[in-house]
PDB file of C-alpha atoms in Angstrom:
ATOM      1  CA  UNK A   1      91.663  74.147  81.734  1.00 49.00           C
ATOM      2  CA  UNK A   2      90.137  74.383  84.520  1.00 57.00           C
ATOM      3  CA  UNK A   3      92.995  73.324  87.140  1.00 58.00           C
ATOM      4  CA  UNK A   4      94.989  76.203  84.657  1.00 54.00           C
ATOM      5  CA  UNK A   5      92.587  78.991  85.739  1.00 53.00           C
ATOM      6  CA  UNK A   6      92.311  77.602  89.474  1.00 52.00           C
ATOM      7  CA  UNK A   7      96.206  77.694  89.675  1.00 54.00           C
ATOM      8  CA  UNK A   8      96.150  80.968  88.035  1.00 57.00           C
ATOM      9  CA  UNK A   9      93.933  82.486  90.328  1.00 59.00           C
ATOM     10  CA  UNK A  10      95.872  81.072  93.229  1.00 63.00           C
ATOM     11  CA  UNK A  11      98.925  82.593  92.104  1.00 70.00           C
ATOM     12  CA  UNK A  12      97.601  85.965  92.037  1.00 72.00           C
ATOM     13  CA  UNK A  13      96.076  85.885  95.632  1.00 77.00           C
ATOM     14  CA  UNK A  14      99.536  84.791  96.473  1.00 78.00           C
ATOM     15  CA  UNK A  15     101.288  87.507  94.771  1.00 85.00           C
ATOM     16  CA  UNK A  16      98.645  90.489  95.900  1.00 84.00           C
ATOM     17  CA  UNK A  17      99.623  88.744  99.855  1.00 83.00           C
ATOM     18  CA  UNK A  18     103.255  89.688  98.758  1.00 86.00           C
ATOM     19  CA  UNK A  19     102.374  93.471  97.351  1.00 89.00           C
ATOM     20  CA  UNK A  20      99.871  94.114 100.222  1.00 89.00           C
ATOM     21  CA  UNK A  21     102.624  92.648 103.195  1.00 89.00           C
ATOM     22  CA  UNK A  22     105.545  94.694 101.405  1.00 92.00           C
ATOM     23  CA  UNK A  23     103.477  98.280 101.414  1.00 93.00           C
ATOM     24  CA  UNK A  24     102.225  98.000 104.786  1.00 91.00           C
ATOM     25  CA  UNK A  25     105.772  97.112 105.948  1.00 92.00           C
ATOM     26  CA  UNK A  26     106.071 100.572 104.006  1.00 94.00           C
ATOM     27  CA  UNK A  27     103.378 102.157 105.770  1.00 91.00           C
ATOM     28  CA  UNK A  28     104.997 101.411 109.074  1.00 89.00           C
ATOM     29  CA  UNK A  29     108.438 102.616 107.727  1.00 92.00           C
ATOM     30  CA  UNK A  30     106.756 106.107 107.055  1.00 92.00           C
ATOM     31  CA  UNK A  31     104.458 106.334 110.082  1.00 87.00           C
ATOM     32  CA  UNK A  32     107.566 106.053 112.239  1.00 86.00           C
ATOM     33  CA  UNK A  33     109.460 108.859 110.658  1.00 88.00           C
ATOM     34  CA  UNK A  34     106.480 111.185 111.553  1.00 87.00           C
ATOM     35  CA  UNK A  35     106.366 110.259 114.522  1.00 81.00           C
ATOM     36  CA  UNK A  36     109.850 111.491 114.682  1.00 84.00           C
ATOM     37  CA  UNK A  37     109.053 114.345 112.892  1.00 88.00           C
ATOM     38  CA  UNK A  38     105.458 115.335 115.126  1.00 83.00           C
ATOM     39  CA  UNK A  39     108.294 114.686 117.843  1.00 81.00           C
ATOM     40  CA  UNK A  40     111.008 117.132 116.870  1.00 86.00           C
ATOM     41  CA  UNK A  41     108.088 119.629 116.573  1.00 87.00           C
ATOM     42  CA  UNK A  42     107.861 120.150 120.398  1.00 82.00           C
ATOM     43  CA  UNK A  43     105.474 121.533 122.072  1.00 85.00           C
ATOM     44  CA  UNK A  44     102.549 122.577 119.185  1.00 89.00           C
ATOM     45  CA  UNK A  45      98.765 121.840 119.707  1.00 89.00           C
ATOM     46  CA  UNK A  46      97.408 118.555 118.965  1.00 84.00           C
ATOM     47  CA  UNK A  47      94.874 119.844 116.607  1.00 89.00           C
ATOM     48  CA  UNK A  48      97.197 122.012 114.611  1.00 91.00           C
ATOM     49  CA  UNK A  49      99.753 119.037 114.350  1.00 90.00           C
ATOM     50  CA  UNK A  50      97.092 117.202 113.135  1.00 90.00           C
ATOM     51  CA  UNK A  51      95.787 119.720 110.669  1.00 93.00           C
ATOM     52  CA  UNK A  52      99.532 120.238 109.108  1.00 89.00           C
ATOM     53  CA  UNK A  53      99.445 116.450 108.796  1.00 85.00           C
ATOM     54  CA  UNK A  54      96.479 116.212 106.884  1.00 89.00           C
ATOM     55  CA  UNK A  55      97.146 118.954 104.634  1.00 91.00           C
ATOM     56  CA  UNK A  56     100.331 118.321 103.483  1.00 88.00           C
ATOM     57  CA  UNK A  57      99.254 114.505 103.010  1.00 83.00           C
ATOM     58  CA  UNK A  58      95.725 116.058 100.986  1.00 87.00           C
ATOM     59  CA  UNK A  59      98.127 118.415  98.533  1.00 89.00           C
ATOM     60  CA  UNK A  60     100.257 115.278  97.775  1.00 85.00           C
ATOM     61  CA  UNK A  61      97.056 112.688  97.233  1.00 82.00           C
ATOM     62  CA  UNK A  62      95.744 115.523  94.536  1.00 86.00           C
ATOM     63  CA  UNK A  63      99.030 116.112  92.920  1.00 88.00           C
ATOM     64  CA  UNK A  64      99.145 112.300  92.322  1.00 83.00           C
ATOM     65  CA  UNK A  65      95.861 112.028  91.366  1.00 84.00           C
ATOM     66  CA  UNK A  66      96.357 114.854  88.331  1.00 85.00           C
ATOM     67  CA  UNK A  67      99.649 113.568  87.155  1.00 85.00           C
ATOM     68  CA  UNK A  68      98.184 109.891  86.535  1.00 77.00           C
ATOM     69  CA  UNK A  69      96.323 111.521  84.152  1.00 75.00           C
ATOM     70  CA  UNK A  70      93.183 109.046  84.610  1.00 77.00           C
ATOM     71  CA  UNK A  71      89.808 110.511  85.135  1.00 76.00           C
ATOM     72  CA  UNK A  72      88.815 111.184  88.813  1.00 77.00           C
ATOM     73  CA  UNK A  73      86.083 109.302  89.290  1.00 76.00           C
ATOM     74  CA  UNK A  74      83.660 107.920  92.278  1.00 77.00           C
ATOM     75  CA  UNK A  75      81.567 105.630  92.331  1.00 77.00           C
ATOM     76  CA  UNK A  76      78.328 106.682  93.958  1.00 79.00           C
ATOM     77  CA  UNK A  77      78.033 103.286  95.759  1.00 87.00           C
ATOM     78  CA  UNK A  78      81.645 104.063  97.661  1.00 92.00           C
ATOM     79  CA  UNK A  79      80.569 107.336  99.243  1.00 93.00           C
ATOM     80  CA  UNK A  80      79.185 105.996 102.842  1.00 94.00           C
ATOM     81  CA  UNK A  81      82.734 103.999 102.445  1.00 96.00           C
ATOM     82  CA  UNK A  82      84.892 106.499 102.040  1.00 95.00           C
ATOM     83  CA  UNK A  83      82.773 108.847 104.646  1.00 96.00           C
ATOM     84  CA  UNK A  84      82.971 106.288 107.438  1.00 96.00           C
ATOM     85  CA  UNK A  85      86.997 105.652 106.561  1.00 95.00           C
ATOM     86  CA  UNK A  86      87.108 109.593 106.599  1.00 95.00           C
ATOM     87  CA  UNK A  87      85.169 109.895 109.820  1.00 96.00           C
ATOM     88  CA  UNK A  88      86.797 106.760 111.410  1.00 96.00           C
ATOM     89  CA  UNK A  89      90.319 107.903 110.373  1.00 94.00           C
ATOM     90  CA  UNK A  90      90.196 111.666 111.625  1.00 93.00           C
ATOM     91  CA  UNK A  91      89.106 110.253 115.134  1.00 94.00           C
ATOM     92  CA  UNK A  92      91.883 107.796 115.099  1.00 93.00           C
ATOM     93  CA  UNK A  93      94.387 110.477 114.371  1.00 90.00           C
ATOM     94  CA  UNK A  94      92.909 112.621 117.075  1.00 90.00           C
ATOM     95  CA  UNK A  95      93.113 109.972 119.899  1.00 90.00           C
ATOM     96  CA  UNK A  96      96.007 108.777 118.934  1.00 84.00           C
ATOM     97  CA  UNK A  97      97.838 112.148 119.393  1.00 80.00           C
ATOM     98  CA  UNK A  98      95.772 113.071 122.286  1.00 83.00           C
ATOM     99  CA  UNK A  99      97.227 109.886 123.842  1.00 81.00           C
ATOM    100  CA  UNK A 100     100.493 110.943 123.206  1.00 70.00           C
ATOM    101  CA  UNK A 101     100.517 113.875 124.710  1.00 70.00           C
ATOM    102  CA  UNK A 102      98.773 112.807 127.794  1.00 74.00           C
ATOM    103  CA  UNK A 103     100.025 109.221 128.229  1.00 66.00           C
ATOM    104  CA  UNK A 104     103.274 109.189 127.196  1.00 59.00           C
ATOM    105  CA  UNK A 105     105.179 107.948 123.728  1.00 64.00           C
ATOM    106  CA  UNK A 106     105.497 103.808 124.693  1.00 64.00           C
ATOM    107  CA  UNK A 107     101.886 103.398 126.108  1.00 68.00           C
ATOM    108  CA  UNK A 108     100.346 105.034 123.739  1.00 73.00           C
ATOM    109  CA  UNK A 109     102.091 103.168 120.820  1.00 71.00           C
ATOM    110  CA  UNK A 110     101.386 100.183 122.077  1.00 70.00           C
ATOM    111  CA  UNK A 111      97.608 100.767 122.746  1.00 77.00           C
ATOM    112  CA  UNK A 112      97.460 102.389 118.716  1.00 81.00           C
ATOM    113  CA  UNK A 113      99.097  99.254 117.867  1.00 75.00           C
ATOM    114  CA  UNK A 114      95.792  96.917 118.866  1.00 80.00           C
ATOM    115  CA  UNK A 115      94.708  98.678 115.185  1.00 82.00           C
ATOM    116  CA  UNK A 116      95.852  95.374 113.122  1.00 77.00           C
ATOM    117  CA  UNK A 117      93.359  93.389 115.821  1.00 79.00           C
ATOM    118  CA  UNK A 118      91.151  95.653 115.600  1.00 86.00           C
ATOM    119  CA  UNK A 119      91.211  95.352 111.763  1.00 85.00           C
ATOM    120  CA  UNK A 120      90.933  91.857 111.064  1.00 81.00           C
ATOM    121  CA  UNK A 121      87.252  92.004 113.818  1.00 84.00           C
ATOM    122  CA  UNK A 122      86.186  94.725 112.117  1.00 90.00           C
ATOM    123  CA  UNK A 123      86.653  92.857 108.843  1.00 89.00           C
ATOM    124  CA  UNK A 124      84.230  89.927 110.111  1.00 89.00           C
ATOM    125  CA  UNK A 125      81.316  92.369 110.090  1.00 91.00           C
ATOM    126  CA  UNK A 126      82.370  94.806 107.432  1.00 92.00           C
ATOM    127  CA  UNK A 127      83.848  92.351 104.827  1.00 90.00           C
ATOM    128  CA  UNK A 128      82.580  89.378 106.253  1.00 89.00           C
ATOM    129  CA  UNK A 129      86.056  87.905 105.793  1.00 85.00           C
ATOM    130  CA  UNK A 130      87.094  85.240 108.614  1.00 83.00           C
ATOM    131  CA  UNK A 131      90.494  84.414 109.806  1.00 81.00           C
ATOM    132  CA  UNK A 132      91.582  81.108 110.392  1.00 77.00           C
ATOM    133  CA  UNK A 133      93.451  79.812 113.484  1.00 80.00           C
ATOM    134  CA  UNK A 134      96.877  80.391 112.222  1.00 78.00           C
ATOM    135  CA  UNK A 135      96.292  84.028 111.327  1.00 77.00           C
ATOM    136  CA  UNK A 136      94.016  84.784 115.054  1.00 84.00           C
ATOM    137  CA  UNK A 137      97.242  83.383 116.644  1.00 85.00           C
ATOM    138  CA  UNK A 138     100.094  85.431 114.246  1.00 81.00           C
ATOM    139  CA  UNK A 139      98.358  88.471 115.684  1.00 81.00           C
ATOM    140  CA  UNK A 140      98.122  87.871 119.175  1.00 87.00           C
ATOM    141  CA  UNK A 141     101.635  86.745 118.975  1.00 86.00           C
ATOM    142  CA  UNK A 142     102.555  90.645 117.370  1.00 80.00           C
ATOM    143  CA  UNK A 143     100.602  92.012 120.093  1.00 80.00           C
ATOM    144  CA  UNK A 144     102.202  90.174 123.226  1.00 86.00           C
ATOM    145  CA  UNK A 145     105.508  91.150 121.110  1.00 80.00           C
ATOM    146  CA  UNK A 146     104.593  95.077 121.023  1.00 76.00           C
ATOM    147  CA  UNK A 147     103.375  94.867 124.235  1.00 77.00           C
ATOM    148  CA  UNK A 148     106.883  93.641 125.853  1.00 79.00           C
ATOM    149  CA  UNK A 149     108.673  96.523 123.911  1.00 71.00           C
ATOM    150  CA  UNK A 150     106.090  99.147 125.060  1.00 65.00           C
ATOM    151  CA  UNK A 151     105.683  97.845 128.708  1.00 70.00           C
ATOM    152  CA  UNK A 152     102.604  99.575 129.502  1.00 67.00           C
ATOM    153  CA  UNK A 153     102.515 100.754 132.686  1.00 62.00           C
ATOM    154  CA  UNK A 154      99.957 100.244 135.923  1.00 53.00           C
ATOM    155  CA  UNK A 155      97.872 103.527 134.517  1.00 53.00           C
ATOM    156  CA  UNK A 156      96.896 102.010 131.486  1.00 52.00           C
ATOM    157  CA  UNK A 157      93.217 102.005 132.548  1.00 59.00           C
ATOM    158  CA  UNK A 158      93.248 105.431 132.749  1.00 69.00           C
ATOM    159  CA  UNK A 159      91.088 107.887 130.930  1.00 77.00           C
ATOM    160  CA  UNK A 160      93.984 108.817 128.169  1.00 78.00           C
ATOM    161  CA  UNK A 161      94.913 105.010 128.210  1.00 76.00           C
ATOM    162  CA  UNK A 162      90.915 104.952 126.955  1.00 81.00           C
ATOM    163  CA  UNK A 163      91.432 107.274 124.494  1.00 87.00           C
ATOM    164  CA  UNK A 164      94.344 105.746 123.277  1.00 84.00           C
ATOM    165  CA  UNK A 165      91.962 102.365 122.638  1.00 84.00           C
ATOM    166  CA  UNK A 166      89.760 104.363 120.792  1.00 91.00           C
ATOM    167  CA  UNK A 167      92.249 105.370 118.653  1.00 91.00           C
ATOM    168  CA  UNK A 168      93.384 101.736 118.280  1.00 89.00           C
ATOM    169  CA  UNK A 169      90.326 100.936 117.537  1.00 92.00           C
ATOM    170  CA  UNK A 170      89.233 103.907 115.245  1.00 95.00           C
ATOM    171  CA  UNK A 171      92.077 103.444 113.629  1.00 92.00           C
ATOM    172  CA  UNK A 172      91.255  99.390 112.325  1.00 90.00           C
ATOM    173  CA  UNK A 173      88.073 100.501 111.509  1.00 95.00           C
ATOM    174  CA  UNK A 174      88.901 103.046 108.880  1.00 94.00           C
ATOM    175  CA  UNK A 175      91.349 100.795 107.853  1.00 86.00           C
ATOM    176  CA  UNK A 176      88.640  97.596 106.877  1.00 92.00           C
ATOM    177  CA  UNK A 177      86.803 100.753 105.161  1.00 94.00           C
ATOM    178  CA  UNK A 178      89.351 101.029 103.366  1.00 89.00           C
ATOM    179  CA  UNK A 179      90.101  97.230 102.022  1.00 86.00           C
ATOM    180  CA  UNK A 180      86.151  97.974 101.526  1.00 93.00           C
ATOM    181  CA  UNK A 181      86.854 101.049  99.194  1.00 91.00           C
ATOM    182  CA  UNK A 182      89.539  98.941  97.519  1.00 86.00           C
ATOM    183  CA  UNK A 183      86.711  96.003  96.494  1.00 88.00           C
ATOM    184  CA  UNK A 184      84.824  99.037  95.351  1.00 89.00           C
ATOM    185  CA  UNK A 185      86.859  99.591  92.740  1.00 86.00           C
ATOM    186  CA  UNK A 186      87.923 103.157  94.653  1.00 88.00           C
ATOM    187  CA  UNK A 187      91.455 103.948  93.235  1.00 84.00           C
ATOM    188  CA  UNK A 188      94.050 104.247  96.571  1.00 81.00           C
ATOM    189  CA  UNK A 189      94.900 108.336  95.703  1.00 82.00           C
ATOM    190  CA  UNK A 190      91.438 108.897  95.562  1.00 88.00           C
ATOM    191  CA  UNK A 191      90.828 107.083  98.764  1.00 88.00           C
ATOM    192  CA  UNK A 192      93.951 109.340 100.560  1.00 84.00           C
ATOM    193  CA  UNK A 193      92.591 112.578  99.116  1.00 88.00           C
ATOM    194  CA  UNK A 194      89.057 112.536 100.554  1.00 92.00           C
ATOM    195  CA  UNK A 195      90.348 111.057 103.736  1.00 92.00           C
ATOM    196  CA  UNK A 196      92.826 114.300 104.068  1.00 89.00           C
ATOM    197  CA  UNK A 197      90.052 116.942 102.415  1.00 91.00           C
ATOM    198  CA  UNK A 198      87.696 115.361 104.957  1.00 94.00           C
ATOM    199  CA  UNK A 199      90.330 115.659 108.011  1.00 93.00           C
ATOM    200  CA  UNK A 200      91.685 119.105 107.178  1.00 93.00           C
ATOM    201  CA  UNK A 201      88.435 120.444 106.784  1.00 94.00           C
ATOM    202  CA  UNK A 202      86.986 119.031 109.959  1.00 94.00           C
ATOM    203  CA  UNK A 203      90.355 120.686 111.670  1.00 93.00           C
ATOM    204  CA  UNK A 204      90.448 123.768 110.002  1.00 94.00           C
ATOM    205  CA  UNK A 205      87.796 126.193 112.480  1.00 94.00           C
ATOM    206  CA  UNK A 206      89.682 124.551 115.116  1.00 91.00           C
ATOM    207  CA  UNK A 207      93.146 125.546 113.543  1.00 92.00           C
ATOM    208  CA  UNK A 208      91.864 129.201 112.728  1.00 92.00           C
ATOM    209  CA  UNK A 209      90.577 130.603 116.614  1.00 92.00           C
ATOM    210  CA  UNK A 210      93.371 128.399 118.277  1.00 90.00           C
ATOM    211  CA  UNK A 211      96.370 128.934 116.027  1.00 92.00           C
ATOM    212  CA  UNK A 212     100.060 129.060 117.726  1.00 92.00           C
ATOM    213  CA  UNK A 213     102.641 130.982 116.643  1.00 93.00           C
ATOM    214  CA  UNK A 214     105.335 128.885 115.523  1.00 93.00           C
ATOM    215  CA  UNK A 215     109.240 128.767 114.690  1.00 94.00           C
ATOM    216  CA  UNK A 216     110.433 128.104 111.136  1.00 93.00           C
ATOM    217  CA  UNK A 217     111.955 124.595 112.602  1.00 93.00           C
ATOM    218  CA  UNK A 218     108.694 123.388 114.080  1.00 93.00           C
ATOM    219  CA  UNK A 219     106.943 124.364 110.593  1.00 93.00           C
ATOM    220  CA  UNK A 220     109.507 122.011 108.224  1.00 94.00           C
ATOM    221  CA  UNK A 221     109.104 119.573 110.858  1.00 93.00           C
ATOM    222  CA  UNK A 222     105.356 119.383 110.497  1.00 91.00           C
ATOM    223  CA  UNK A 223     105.728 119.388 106.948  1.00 92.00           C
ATOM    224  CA  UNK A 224     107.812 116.289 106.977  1.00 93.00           C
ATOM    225  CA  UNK A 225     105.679 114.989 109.516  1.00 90.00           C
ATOM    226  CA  UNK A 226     103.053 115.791 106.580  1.00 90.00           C
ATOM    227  CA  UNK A 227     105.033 114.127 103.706  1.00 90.00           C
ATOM    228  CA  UNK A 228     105.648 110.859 105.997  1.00 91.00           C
ATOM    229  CA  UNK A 229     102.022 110.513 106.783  1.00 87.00           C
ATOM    230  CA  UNK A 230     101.459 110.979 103.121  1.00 86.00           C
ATOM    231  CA  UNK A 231     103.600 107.981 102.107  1.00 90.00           C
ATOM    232  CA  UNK A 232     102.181 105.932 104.838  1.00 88.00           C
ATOM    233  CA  UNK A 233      98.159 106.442 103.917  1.00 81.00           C
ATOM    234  CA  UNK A 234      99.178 106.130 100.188  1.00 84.00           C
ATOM    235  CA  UNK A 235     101.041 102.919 101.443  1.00 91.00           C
ATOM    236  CA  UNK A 236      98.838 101.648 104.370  1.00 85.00           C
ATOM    237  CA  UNK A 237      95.744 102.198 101.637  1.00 82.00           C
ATOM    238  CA  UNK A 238      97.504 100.153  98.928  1.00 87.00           C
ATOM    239  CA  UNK A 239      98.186  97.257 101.152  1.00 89.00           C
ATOM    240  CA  UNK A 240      94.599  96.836 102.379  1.00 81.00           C
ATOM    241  CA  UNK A 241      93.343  96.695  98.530  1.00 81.00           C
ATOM    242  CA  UNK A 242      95.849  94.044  97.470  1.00 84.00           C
ATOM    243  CA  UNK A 243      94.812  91.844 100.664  1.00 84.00           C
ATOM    244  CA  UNK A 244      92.332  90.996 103.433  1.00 80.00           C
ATOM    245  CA  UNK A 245      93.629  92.406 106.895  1.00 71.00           C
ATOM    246  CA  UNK A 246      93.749  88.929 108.468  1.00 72.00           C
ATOM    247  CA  UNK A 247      96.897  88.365 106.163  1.00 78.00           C
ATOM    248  CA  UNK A 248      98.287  91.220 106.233  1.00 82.00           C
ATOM    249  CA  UNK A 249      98.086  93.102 109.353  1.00 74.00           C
ATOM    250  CA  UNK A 250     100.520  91.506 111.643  1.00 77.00           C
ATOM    251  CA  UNK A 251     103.325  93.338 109.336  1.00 84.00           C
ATOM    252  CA  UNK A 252     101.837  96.445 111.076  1.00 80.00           C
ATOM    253  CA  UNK A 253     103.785  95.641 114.185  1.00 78.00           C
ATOM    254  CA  UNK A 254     106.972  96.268 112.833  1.00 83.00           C
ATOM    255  CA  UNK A 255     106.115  99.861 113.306  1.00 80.00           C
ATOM    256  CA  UNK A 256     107.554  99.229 116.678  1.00 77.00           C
ATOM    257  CA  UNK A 257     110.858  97.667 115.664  1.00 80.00           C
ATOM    258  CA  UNK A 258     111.079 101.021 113.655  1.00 83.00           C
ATOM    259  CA  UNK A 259     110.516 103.383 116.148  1.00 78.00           C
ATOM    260  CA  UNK A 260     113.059 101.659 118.325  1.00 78.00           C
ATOM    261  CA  UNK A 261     115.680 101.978 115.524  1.00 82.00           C
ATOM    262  CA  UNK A 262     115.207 105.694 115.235  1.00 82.00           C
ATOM    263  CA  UNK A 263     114.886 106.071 118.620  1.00 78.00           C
ATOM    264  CA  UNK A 264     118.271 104.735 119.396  1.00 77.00           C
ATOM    265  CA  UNK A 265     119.827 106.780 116.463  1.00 81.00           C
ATOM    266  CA  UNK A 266     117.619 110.089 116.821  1.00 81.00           C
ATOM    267  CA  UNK A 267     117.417 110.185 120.537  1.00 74.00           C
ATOM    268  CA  UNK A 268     120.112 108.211 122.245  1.00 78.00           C
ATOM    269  CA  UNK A 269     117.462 105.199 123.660  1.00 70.00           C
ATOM    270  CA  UNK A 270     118.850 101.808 124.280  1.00 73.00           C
ATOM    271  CA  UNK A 271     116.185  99.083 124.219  1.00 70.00           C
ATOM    272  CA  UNK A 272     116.100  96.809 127.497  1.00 76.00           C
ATOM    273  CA  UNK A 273     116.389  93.148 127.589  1.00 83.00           C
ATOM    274  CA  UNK A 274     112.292  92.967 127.299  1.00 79.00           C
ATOM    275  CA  UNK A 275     112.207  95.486 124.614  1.00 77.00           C
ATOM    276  CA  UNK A 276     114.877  93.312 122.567  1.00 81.00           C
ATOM    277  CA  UNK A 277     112.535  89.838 123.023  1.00 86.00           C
ATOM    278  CA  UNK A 278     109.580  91.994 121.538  1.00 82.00           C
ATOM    279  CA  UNK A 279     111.647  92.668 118.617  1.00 78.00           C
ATOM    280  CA  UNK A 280     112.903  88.734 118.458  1.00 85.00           C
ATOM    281  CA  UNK A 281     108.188  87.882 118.808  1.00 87.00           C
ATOM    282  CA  UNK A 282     107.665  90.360 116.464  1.00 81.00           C
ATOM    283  CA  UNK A 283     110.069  89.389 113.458  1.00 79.00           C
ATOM    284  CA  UNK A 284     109.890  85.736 114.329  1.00 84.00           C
ATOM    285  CA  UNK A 285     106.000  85.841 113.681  1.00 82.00           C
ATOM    286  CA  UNK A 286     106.321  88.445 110.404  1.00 75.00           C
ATOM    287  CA  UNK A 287     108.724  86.174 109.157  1.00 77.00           C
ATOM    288  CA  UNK A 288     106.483  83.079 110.063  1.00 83.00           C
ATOM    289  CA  UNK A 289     103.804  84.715 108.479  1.00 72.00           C
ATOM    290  CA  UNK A 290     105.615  85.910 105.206  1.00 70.00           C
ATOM    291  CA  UNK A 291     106.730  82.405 104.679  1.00 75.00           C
ATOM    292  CA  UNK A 292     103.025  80.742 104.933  1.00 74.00           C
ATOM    293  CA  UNK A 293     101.709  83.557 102.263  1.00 63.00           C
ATOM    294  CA  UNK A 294     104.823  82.975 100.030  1.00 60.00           C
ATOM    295  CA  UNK A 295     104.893  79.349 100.275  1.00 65.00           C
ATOM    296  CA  UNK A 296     101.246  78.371 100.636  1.00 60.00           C
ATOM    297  CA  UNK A 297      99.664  78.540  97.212  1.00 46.00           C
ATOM    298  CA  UNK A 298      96.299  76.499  97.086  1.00 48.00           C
ATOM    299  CA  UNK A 299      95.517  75.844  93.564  1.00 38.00           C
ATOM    300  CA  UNK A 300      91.661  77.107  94.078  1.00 40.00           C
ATOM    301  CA  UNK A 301      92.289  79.984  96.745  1.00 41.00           C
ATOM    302  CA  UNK A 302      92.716  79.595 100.621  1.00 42.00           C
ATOM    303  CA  UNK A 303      90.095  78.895 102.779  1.00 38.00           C
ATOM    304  CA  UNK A 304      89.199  80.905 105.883  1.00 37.00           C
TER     305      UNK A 304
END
C-alpha cells in the first residue's frame, strides 16, 4: 500500500514537471510575439508601452477570473506574496524595456534571460528548494547557449547593461513569488490580475502627464503586445505552480530560439554561425532536460 501511494505520488510530480515545462515553453512562445508586437510599435515611451501592456493583460486576468465562475478569493496569508511578485514584476518590466531601448534588442535579451538563474537562487531562500548538480549545470548550459546567440557586446558593463541585470534579476524574483503564491493555494488568474492592477496602477500618473499621441497602428500593436503578455503571465504563472524553478526554468531559454524565428520571418535577420550553435546548446539541453523529468520517476519523489 504503501509502495502504491509512493509510486502514486511520484507519478504526479512527474506529470506536474511535464504541465509546468510545456506552459513555460508557452510563456516563451507568447513573450516573443510581444516583443514583436512592442517592436512594430516604434518609437512610443517606455512607460506608456508598459502601461498598455499591463492593462490589456489586467482586463483579460478579470474576464477569466468571472467566467470560471469560482469565488474570488485570497488568502490573507498570500498578500506580502503577491505584493512582492507585484512589486518585483513591475520593476522587471521596467528595466527590461528600459534596456531595450538604451542597449539594444540582443544584449538586452540576453541579460533578461539570466531570469531562469536568477529563479532557481532565489528559490533557495524563498522556497528553500535546492537544485541538484544536474539541474545547476542544465542552466548554465542554456545560458552559455543564449549568450552565443545574443553575443553581448564589449559595453555590457555599462549602466543600461546594469539595468538590464536588474531586470534579469527582478524578473526571477517575482517569478519564485510566484511558485510561492502557487503553494499558497493562490489560483494563477488571480495571481495575473493583481500583478497587472498593481502595474497599471503604479504606471498610470506616469501615463496621464506624459501621454504621446499615437497612430491607430501603434495602438493595435500595443494591444497585441497586451494580449501576448497576457498569455505569457497566465502561462509563465501556471508553470511555476505545477513545478519548482530548478526543473523547469531552463525551458525559458527557448525564448531565444523564438525570437530568432520571427526575426528571420518578420524582419529579414539571418542568424550567424554562433547564433545557430546557441540554438543547437539550447535545444540539446531542453531536450536533455525533458527526457530526465519524463523518464526519471522515483517511486518516493526526487531528491534535491
Amino acid at each position: 500500500m504503501n509502495n502504491k501511494a509512493a509510486a502514486g505520488g511520484g507519478s504526479k510530480n512527474a506529470n506536474d514537471k511535464r504541465k509546468g515545462i510545456l506552459f513555460i515553453l508557452l510563456a516563451a512562445f507568447f513573450f516573443s510575439t510581444m516583443s514583436v508586437f512592442v517592436r512594430l510599435a516604434g518609437d512610443v515611451p517606455t512607460m506608456q508601452k508598459a502601461f498598455f501592456r499591463n492593462i490589456v493583460a489586467a482586463v483579460v486576468a478579470v474576464i477569466i477570473l468571472l467566467r470560471s465562475g469560482k469565488e474570488i478569493s485570497l488568502p490573507k496569508k498570500s498578500l506580502p506574496t503577491l505584493l512582492m511578485r507585484s512589486i518585483f514584476g513591475t520593476i522587471g518590466i521596467l528595466a527590461n524595456f528600459w534596456a531595450v531601448d538604451h542597449l539594444g534588442i540582443a544584449d538586452a535579451n540576453m541579460l533578461n534571460k539570466l531570469s531562469p538563474f536568477f529563479a532557481i537562487l532565489m528559490s533557495i531562500f524563498i522556497l528553500g528548494e535546492k537544485p541538484n548538480r544536474i539541474e545547476w549545470i542544465s542552466v548554465v548550459l542554456a545560458f552559455i547557449g543564449a549568450a552565443f546567440v545574443a553575443k553581448p557586446s564589449s559595453g555590457i558593463i555599462s549602466l543600461p547593461a546594469l539595468i538590464g541585470i536588474l531586470g534579469g534579476f527582478t524578473a526571477g524574483t517575482a517569478y519564485t513569488y510566484v511558485r510561492r503564491a502557487g503553494l499558497q493555494g493562490v489560483r494563477g488568474p488571480i495571481v495575473v490580475a493583481f500583478f497587472s492592477t498593481f502595474s497599471t496602477l503604479v504606471l498610470l500618473p506616469n501615463l496621464l502627464m506624459n501621454f504621446a499621441p499615437m497612430s491607430a497602428g501603434q495602438f493595435l500593436f500595443l494591444l497585441l503586445a497586451g494580449c501576448s503578455a497576457a498569455g505569457g503571465q497566465l502561462s509563465i504563472t501556471a508553470a511555476y505552480q505545477h513545478a519548482p524553478a530548478r526543473d523547469i526554468s531552463v525551458f525559458d531559454y527557448s525564448q531565444v530560439v523564438y525570437a530568432a524565428v520571427f526575426g528571420h520571418l518578420l524582419f529579414g535577420e539571418i542568424p550567424d554561425v554562433w547564433s545557430i550553435i546557441g540554438y543547437v546548446i539550447i535545444i540539446g539541453t531542453a531536450f536533455s532536460k525533458w527526457y530526465l523529468v519524463t523518464q526519471r520517476v522515483p517511486s518516493g519523489g526526487r531528491t534535491s
